[in-house]
Amino acid sequence: MTDKRSDDDKNLDEDGLSRRRFIKNTGMVAGGVVGGSLLGGLLTSQFQTNEETKTDKKQETSSDLQDARMFFNQNDFKVLQAATERIFPEDDNGPGAIGLGVPYFIDKQLAGSWGTNAKDYRERPFLKFNQVENMQQKDSENLPPNPQGAQGEDQKTNTENQRHQSRLNRREIFLNGLRKMNQLSQERFNTTFDEASEEQQIEILQDFESGKVKLKGVAAENFFILLRVATLEGAYSDPLYGGNKNMDGWKMKEFPGAQPAYTNKISQDEFAKIKPISLTDYQG
Amino acid sequence: MAQKLDKVDAVIVGSGWAGGIIAAELTKKGYNVVGLERGVDKDQEDYIGTKDELRFSRRYEMMQHLNKETITSRNNQDATALPVRTNENALFGTNTGGSGVHWNGVNFRFLPYDFEIYSKTVERYGKDKIPKGMTLQDWGITYDELEKYYDRYEKMAGISGEENPIGPNRSDKYPTPPMKDTPAIRLFKKSTSEMGYHPYHIPSANLSEQYKNPDGETINACMYCAFCETYGCDFGAKSDPIITVLKTAKKTGNYELRNEATVTRVMHDGNRATGLLYTDTKTGQEYEQPADIVVLAGFIFTNTRLLLLSDIGKTYNPKTGTGVIGKNFTGHFNNMTYLGARGFFEDKKFNNFMGAGALGATIDDFSGDNIDHSDLDFLHGFEVQIQTTGNRPIATNFVPKGTPSWGKEFKDKSLYYTNRNLYVNALSGSLPWQHNYLDLDPTYTDFLGNPLLRVTYSYTDQDRNLSRYAVDVCEKIMKKMGADTVEKDEITDDIEFNSSFTTGHFGGGAIMGNDPKTSAVNNYSQMWEMDNLFVVGASSFPHFGNYNPTETVGALAYRAAEGIDQFLKDGGGLLVKGNQVKSKT
């Protein structure tokens, strides 16, 4: 406790703000927009967690008990594990997709409303699939630039709107794609995808990425984009969703998570190494 | 059967900046006002402790969910428009406060050139400089006339800013000092200064210090926590309608905001608007809310669609260029007007995860008509900026060209360069064309069975030439900043609008001007054809300047509120007499 405490205090001094300083800087107590009791509760929990090292309550217990399948069957899940690990492999930097809990993250996401595209516009008519595919091929020659735009680099292709015209929902697209991966592995290598060698798995994934594989109802490259982005989401979203276990994704990326403030660090030239905070701790 | 409610002085569609400002101004003067907001009720406490990239930036918590309503989009009149089906391509605000809650907080005034763009272009370069098909128009108001409303907006929102060394006249300085600087901002300012340009801090609604506005509302000091874009502020430190104008309106006791109220029609008798028809989406009950004044202050798509659905004004015809409703759709687009150059640094790390939505620096040396266009193959210009918004880990995985987008090399390099890259980009002006417009879709409908709005938009050589020039400037600046590798975004000859609506910057559909033949509203945002109907927001922009739109929307809303008050005092009538003005179509 003492060791941990001093460790965290060091972080707090270096990178965070004292509670008093924080309140002074925001001017919250002096008549901010947030009610006093609510604010008091929030700030107390934000700073106490730092001081009390609540981070240790974490993952070995509660989150391991969440590692069970809600949506995929066992075989689909094995393919998913292998595919995500190839996209985001374990290396000297740290864990890969499996170690970060990415497959369970994707399973949970698909089991929820995201899996059925509940927020999306789903009214007919949908394009016939071959119309979507033709547009895809026409546009795939225009490789997208790499702008930041409003939302990061994953958003920008000429086919943006067209690639979301499939009548399949995300659950169906995943099952469709993963089962095709397994089938191809059987055909080419006489073994299941998860048992195939790394090189064999990569070869199949590349054929999805480039659209050489033909799926029904969705272009293989669009399934691949979905799989890739979902893998990154699982690696880097808050651990509350079941991925980014132990905040290892953030640690590799030197992302400090839900920090209350960088007021004292924002102008400095030196790179700031800051211990990450998850929402479990931030919200208290 | 719609249930008819008691009449009020004014009914407003939307509770974002435009609707909020008008609600505050009218209720302070004692008018009773009802606001109709399609989204749910939200307060600042809903955004405390929500630094959650997946929920807000990837699952679009604060955006209009498209299962109820979306838009359709296509590139030309011969194509079949497709619905925009996911929020990956549509970031439209909803809920109390609208887009004004999840915005980054960047505040620019448009330029004097913007408001008189047709006259000033002709004056400097002659009529032939304007290409055939470009429907350039003056706004029917000058910068000097709008200045006092800009000033009021800035004081209401507490904008933190530094004087622009080459900016237009200001009647007063910013109400709060500029935000802190960062190594990236210092590097950008030093490099651009040495190149002879005039850098300054981006004016920001993330406040540098706690501030009490003239209405008595308090906005806190920014913590630089980097969760602005697509998020509500954890600390009440980003100006938004909830903590300012809506709060002001509610305090008067004269404002009622009804949430989950989807407006479907403007009720009218052909000459006057009589109220709004809306559906309570919790119960399915339809209501008619009568009012002396009707204000459309939704997003541009909502405003334009309601006019079309209600058969108000002359629908624009892209073949003849006549009519006005739906005319001059413009905006900032993520594969054309938002491009730049990325620099990778081998030996230097930046704290890219820190920041604030509007924290950054910019130069205006290329904005509007600040450069001589005599020998250039485009009009208008661009603002070059470095933004330290705060890079979040799911969205930002930048790697040098040639790196695979997945696998071992991708993982290694994306981790390595996370804090070793910077991006300088240009926000370019977007000019109107006869062939780019809005109308109603013939096929797709919303959850209530009403036709969706349809966007028809394609790029022109004007866009491509302007963006190429802009990206070259970004590249030069990034090289000067000392990046080891500089990669500029490519603009190919056949790059086309990708039907992605993620920037939040769109304009037109119910544009303002001096001439009822070529504009829908006058400079009070008052409909020429229906004098008690006001259509407020970027829907009134005849073109899109090279800046973020919010402050201009805010200024126009203050002017509209003044006009509405005058209208009620006068007992009606047009606040401006329409003139036939010169314009080229």
mmCIF file of N, CA, C and O in Angstrom, chain B residues 191-235:
data_model
loop_
_atom_site.group_PDB
_atom_site.id
_atom_site.type_symbol
_atom_site.label_atom_id
_atom_site.label_comp_id
_atom_site.label_asym_id
_atom_site.label_seq_id
_atom_site.Cartn_x
_atom_site.Cartn_y
_atom_site.Cartn_z
ATOM 1 N N SER B 191 7.562 28.410 -37.266
ATOM 2 C CA SER B 191 7.829 28.073 -38.673
ATOM 3 C C SER B 191 7.067 28.995 -39.622
ATOM 4 O O SER B 191 7.632 29.503 -40.596
ATOM 5 N N THR B 192 5.797 29.224 -39.343
ATOM 6 C CA THR B 192 5.011 30.056 -40.262
ATOM 7 C C THR B 192 5.444 31.523 -40.173
ATOM 8 O O THR B 192 5.437 32.228 -41.188
ATOM 9 N N SER B 193 5.850 31.970 -38.977
ATOM 10 C CA SER B 193 6.379 33.341 -38.860
ATOM 11 C C SER B 193 7.618 33.500 -39.727
ATOM 12 O O SER B 193 7.771 34.488 -40.443
ATOM 13 N N GLU B 194 8.505 32.518 -39.629
ATOM 14 C CA GLU B 194 9.745 32.584 -40.410
ATOM 15 C C GLU B 194 9.463 32.552 -41.913
ATOM 16 O O GLU B 194 10.258 33.036 -42.711
ATOM 17 N N MET B 195 8.336 31.966 -42.278
ATOM 18 C CA MET B 195 7.973 31.935 -43.694
ATOM 19 C C MET B 195 7.249 33.218 -44.121
ATOM 20 O O MET B 195 6.819 33.349 -45.266
ATOM 21 N N GLY B 196 7.084 34.135 -43.163
ATOM 22 C CA GLY B 196 6.463 35.421 -43.499
ATOM 23 C C GLY B 196 4.958 35.462 -43.288
ATOM 24 O O GLY B 196 4.305 36.435 -43.655
ATOM 25 N N TYR B 197 4.402 34.428 -42.702
ATOM 26 C CA TYR B 197 2.954 34.405 -42.455
ATOM 27 C C TYR B 197 2.648 34.974 -41.064
ATOM 28 O O TYR B 197 3.547 35.365 -40.337
ATOM 29 N N HIS B 198 1.357 34.966 -40.720
ATOM 30 C CA HIS B 198 0.908 35.666 -39.506
ATOM 31 C C HIS B 198 0.092 34.756 -38.595
ATOM 32 O O HIS B 198 -1.141 34.861 -38.546
ATOM 33 N N PRO B 199 0.760 33.855 -37.873
ATOM 34 C CA PRO B 199 0.016 32.883 -37.051
ATOM 35 C C PRO B 199 -0.637 33.507 -35.817
ATOM 36 O O PRO B 199 -0.150 34.499 -35.285
ATOM 37 N N TYR B 200 -1.725 32.903 -35.394
ATOM 38 C CA TYR B 200 -2.377 33.286 -34.136
ATOM 39 C C TYR B 200 -3.159 32.083 -33.618
ATOM 40 O O TYR B 200 -3.444 31.143 -34.361
ATOM 41 N N HIS B 201 -3.489 32.157 -32.325
ATOM 42 C CA HIS B 201 -4.261 31.077 -31.701
ATOM 43 C C HIS B 201 -5.664 30.975 -32.319
ATOM 44 O O HIS B 201 -6.309 32.002 -32.555
ATOM 45 N N ILE B 202 -6.136 29.768 -32.517
ATOM 46 C CA ILE B 202 -7.515 29.566 -32.947
ATOM 47 C C ILE B 202 -8.445 30.075 -31.838
ATOM 48 O O ILE B 202 -8.290 29.685 -30.679
ATOM 49 N N PRO B 203 -9.395 30.957 -32.185
ATOM 50 C CA PRO B 203 -10.336 31.433 -31.164
ATOM 51 C C PRO B 203 -11.201 30.260 -30.661
ATOM 52 O O PRO B 203 -11.717 29.486 -31.456
ATOM 53 N N SER B 204 -11.330 30.161 -29.344
ATOM 54 C CA SER B 204 -11.828 28.916 -28.761
ATOM 55 C C SER B 204 -12.992 29.113 -27.803
ATOM 56 O O SER B 204 -13.002 30.052 -27.001
ATOM 57 N N ALA B 205 -13.927 28.173 -27.838
ATOM 58 C CA ALA B 205 -15.006 28.135 -26.839
ATOM 59 C C ALA B 205 -14.668 27.169 -25.710
ATOM 60 O O ALA B 205 -15.497 26.907 -24.847
ATOM 61 N N ASN B 206 -13.433 26.616 -25.724
ATOM 62 C CA ASN B 206 -12.902 25.938 -24.531
ATOM 63 C C ASN B 206 -12.176 27.068 -23.803
ATOM 64 O O ASN B 206 -11.183 27.574 -24.309
ATOM 65 N N LEU B 207 -12.661 27.447 -22.663
ATOM 66 C CA LEU B 207 -12.216 28.727 -22.120
ATOM 67 C C LEU B 207 -10.899 28.654 -21.362
ATOM 68 O O LEU B 207 -10.637 27.720 -20.618
ATOM 69 N N SER B 208 -10.085 29.709 -21.555
ATOM 70 C CA SER B 208 -8.781 29.785 -20.893
ATOM 71 C C SER B 208 -8.921 30.071 -19.406
ATOM 72 O O SER B 208 -8.027 29.800 -18.627
ATOM 73 N N GLU B 209 -10.041 30.637 -19.005
ATOM 74 C CA GLU B 209 -10.270 30.922 -17.587
ATOM 75 C C GLU B 209 -11.774 30.957 -17.331
ATOM 76 O O GLU B 209 -12.564 31.098 -18.266
ATOM 77 N N GLN B 210 -12.122 30.825 -16.066
ATOM 78 C CA GLN B 210 -13.549 30.874 -15.750
ATOM 79 C C GLN B 210 -14.125 32.231 -16.125
ATOM 80 O O GLN B 210 -13.459 33.260 -15.973
ATOM 81 N N TYR B 211 -15.359 32.228 -16.609
ATOM 82 C CA TYR B 211 -15.938 33.449 -17.177
ATOM 83 C C TYR B 211 -17.431 33.504 -16.879
ATOM 84 O O TYR B 211 -18.120 32.489 -16.951
ATOM 85 N N LYS B 212 -17.890 34.699 -16.522
ATOM 86 C CA LYS B 212 -19.325 34.904 -16.317
ATOM 87 C C LYS B 212 -19.836 35.783 -17.455
ATOM 88 O O LYS B 212 -19.305 36.873 -17.681
ATOM 89 N N ASN B 213 -20.812 35.292 -18.196
ATOM 90 C CA ASN B 213 -21.238 36.041 -19.382
ATOM 91 C C ASN B 213 -22.275 37.113 -19.025
ATOM 92 O O ASN B 213 -22.755 37.152 -17.889
ATOM 93 N N PRO B 214 -22.599 38.007 -19.967
ATOM 94 C CA PRO B 214 -23.519 39.108 -19.655
ATOM 95 C C PRO B 214 -24.899 38.643 -19.186
ATOM 96 O O PRO B 214 -25.612 39.398 -18.533
ATOM 97 N N ASP B 215 -25.285 37.409 -19.501
ATOM 98 C CA ASP B 215 -26.564 36.875 -19.017
ATOM 99 C C ASP B 215 -26.431 36.288 -17.611
ATOM 100 O O ASP B 215 -27.397 35.751 -17.071
ATOM 101 N N GLY B 216 -25.205 36.304 -17.070
ATOM 102 C CA GLY B 216 -24.989 35.793 -15.719
ATOM 103 C C GLY B 216 -24.631 34.319 -15.651
ATOM 104 O O GLY B 216 -24.556 33.737 -14.569
ATOM 105 N N GLU B 217 -24.398 33.684 -16.818
ATOM 106 C CA GLU B 217 -24.060 32.255 -16.809
ATOM 107 C C GLU B 217 -22.538 32.084 -16.696
ATOM 108 O O GLU B 217 -21.772 32.845 -17.293
ATOM 109 N N THR B 218 -22.144 31.046 -15.962
ATOM 110 C CA THR B 218 -20.718 30.812 -15.744
ATOM 111 C C THR B 218 -20.224 29.649 -16.597
ATOM 112 O O THR B 218 -20.860 28.601 -16.667
ATOM 113 N N ILE B 219 -19.093 29.871 -17.246
ATOM 114 C CA ILE B 219 -18.424 28.822 -18.008
ATOM 115 C C ILE B 219 -17.064 28.613 -17.344
ATOM 116 O O ILE B 219 -16.373 29.590 -17.024
ATOM 117 N N ASN B 220 -16.705 27.365 -17.126
ATOM 118 C CA ASN B 220 -15.478 27.077 -16.378
ATOM 119 C C ASN B 220 -14.231 27.108 -17.249
ATOM 120 O O ASN B 220 -14.303 27.217 -18.465
ATOM 121 N N ALA B 221 -13.077 26.939 -16.589
ATOM 122 C CA ALA B 221 -11.798 26.932 -17.307
ATOM 123 C C ALA B 221 -11.496 25.535 -17.840
ATOM 124 O O ALA B 221 -11.725 24.529 -17.158
ATOM 125 N N CYS B 222 -10.977 25.494 -19.052
ATOM 126 C CA CYS B 222 -10.676 24.223 -19.717
ATOM 127 C C CYS B 222 -9.549 23.486 -18.996
ATOM 128 O O CYS B 222 -8.594 24.091 -18.522
ATOM 129 N N MET B 223 -9.678 22.149 -18.942
ATOM 130 C CA MET B 223 -8.687 21.295 -18.291
ATOM 131 C C MET B 223 -7.765 20.598 -19.308
ATOM 132 O O MET B 223 -6.963 19.763 -18.939
ATOM 133 N N TYR B 224 -7.968 20.865 -20.597
ATOM 134 C CA TYR B 224 -7.130 20.280 -21.657
ATOM 135 C C TYR B 224 -7.156 18.750 -21.629
ATOM 136 O O TYR B 224 -6.170 18.095 -21.927
ATOM 137 N N CYS B 225 -8.309 18.177 -21.270
ATOM 138 C CA CYS B 225 -8.411 16.723 -21.104
ATOM 139 C C CYS B 225 -8.587 15.995 -22.428
ATOM 140 O O CYS B 225 -8.551 14.771 -22.486
ATOM 141 N N ALA B 226 -8.822 16.739 -23.523
ATOM 142 C CA ALA B 226 -8.842 16.182 -24.879
ATOM 143 C C ALA B 226 -10.126 15.427 -25.240
ATOM 144 O O ALA B 226 -10.138 14.671 -26.194
ATOM 145 N N PHE B 227 -11.187 15.630 -24.491
ATOM 146 C CA PHE B 227 -12.454 15.009 -24.876
ATOM 147 C C PHE B 227 -13.491 16.102 -25.180
ATOM 148 O O PHE B 227 -14.324 16.438 -24.335
ATOM 149 N N CYS B 228 -13.375 16.690 -26.370
ATOM 150 C CA CYS B 228 -14.340 17.721 -26.803
ATOM 151 C C CYS B 228 -15.164 17.225 -27.982
ATOM 152 O O CYS B 228 -16.381 17.184 -27.941
ATOM 153 N N GLU B 229 -14.447 16.875 -29.027
ATOM 154 C CA GLU B 229 -15.057 16.476 -30.292
ATOM 155 C C GLU B 229 -15.921 15.224 -30.084
ATOM 156 O O GLU B 229 -15.424 14.197 -29.650
ATOM 157 N N THR B 230 -17.172 15.316 -30.369
ATOM 158 C CA THR B 230 -18.178 14.260 -30.197
ATOM 159 C C THR B 230 -18.533 13.983 -28.724
ATOM 160 O O THR B 230 -19.242 13.031 -28.431
ATOM 161 N N TYR B 231 -18.019 14.829 -27.821
ATOM 162 C CA TYR B 231 -18.304 14.639 -26.384
ATOM 163 C C TYR B 231 -18.964 15.880 -25.808
ATOM 164 O O TYR B 231 -18.759 16.987 -26.308
ATOM 165 N N GLY B 232 -19.720 15.703 -24.739
ATOM 166 C CA GLY B 232 -20.128 16.844 -23.931
ATOM 167 C C GLY B 232 -19.019 17.099 -22.928
ATOM 168 O O GLY B 232 -18.276 16.191 -22.565
ATOM 169 N N CYS B 233 -18.895 18.341 -22.462
ATOM 170 C CA CYS B 233 -17.753 18.657 -21.588
ATOM 171 C C CYS B 233 -17.987 18.148 -20.168
ATOM 172 O O CYS B 233 -19.025 18.371 -19.566
ATOM 173 N N ASP B 234 -16.967 17.487 -19.674
ATOM 174 C CA ASP B 234 -16.941 16.955 -18.314
ATOM 175 C C ASP B 234 -17.084 18.064 -17.264
ATOM 176 O O ASP B 234 -17.612 17.854 -16.180
ATOM 177 N N PHE B 235 -16.604 19.244 -17.598
ATOM 178 C CA PHE B 235 -16.412 20.274 -16.578
ATOM 179 C C PHE B 235 -17.216 21.553 -16.805
ATOM 180 O O PHE B 235 -17.033 22.528 -16.103
#
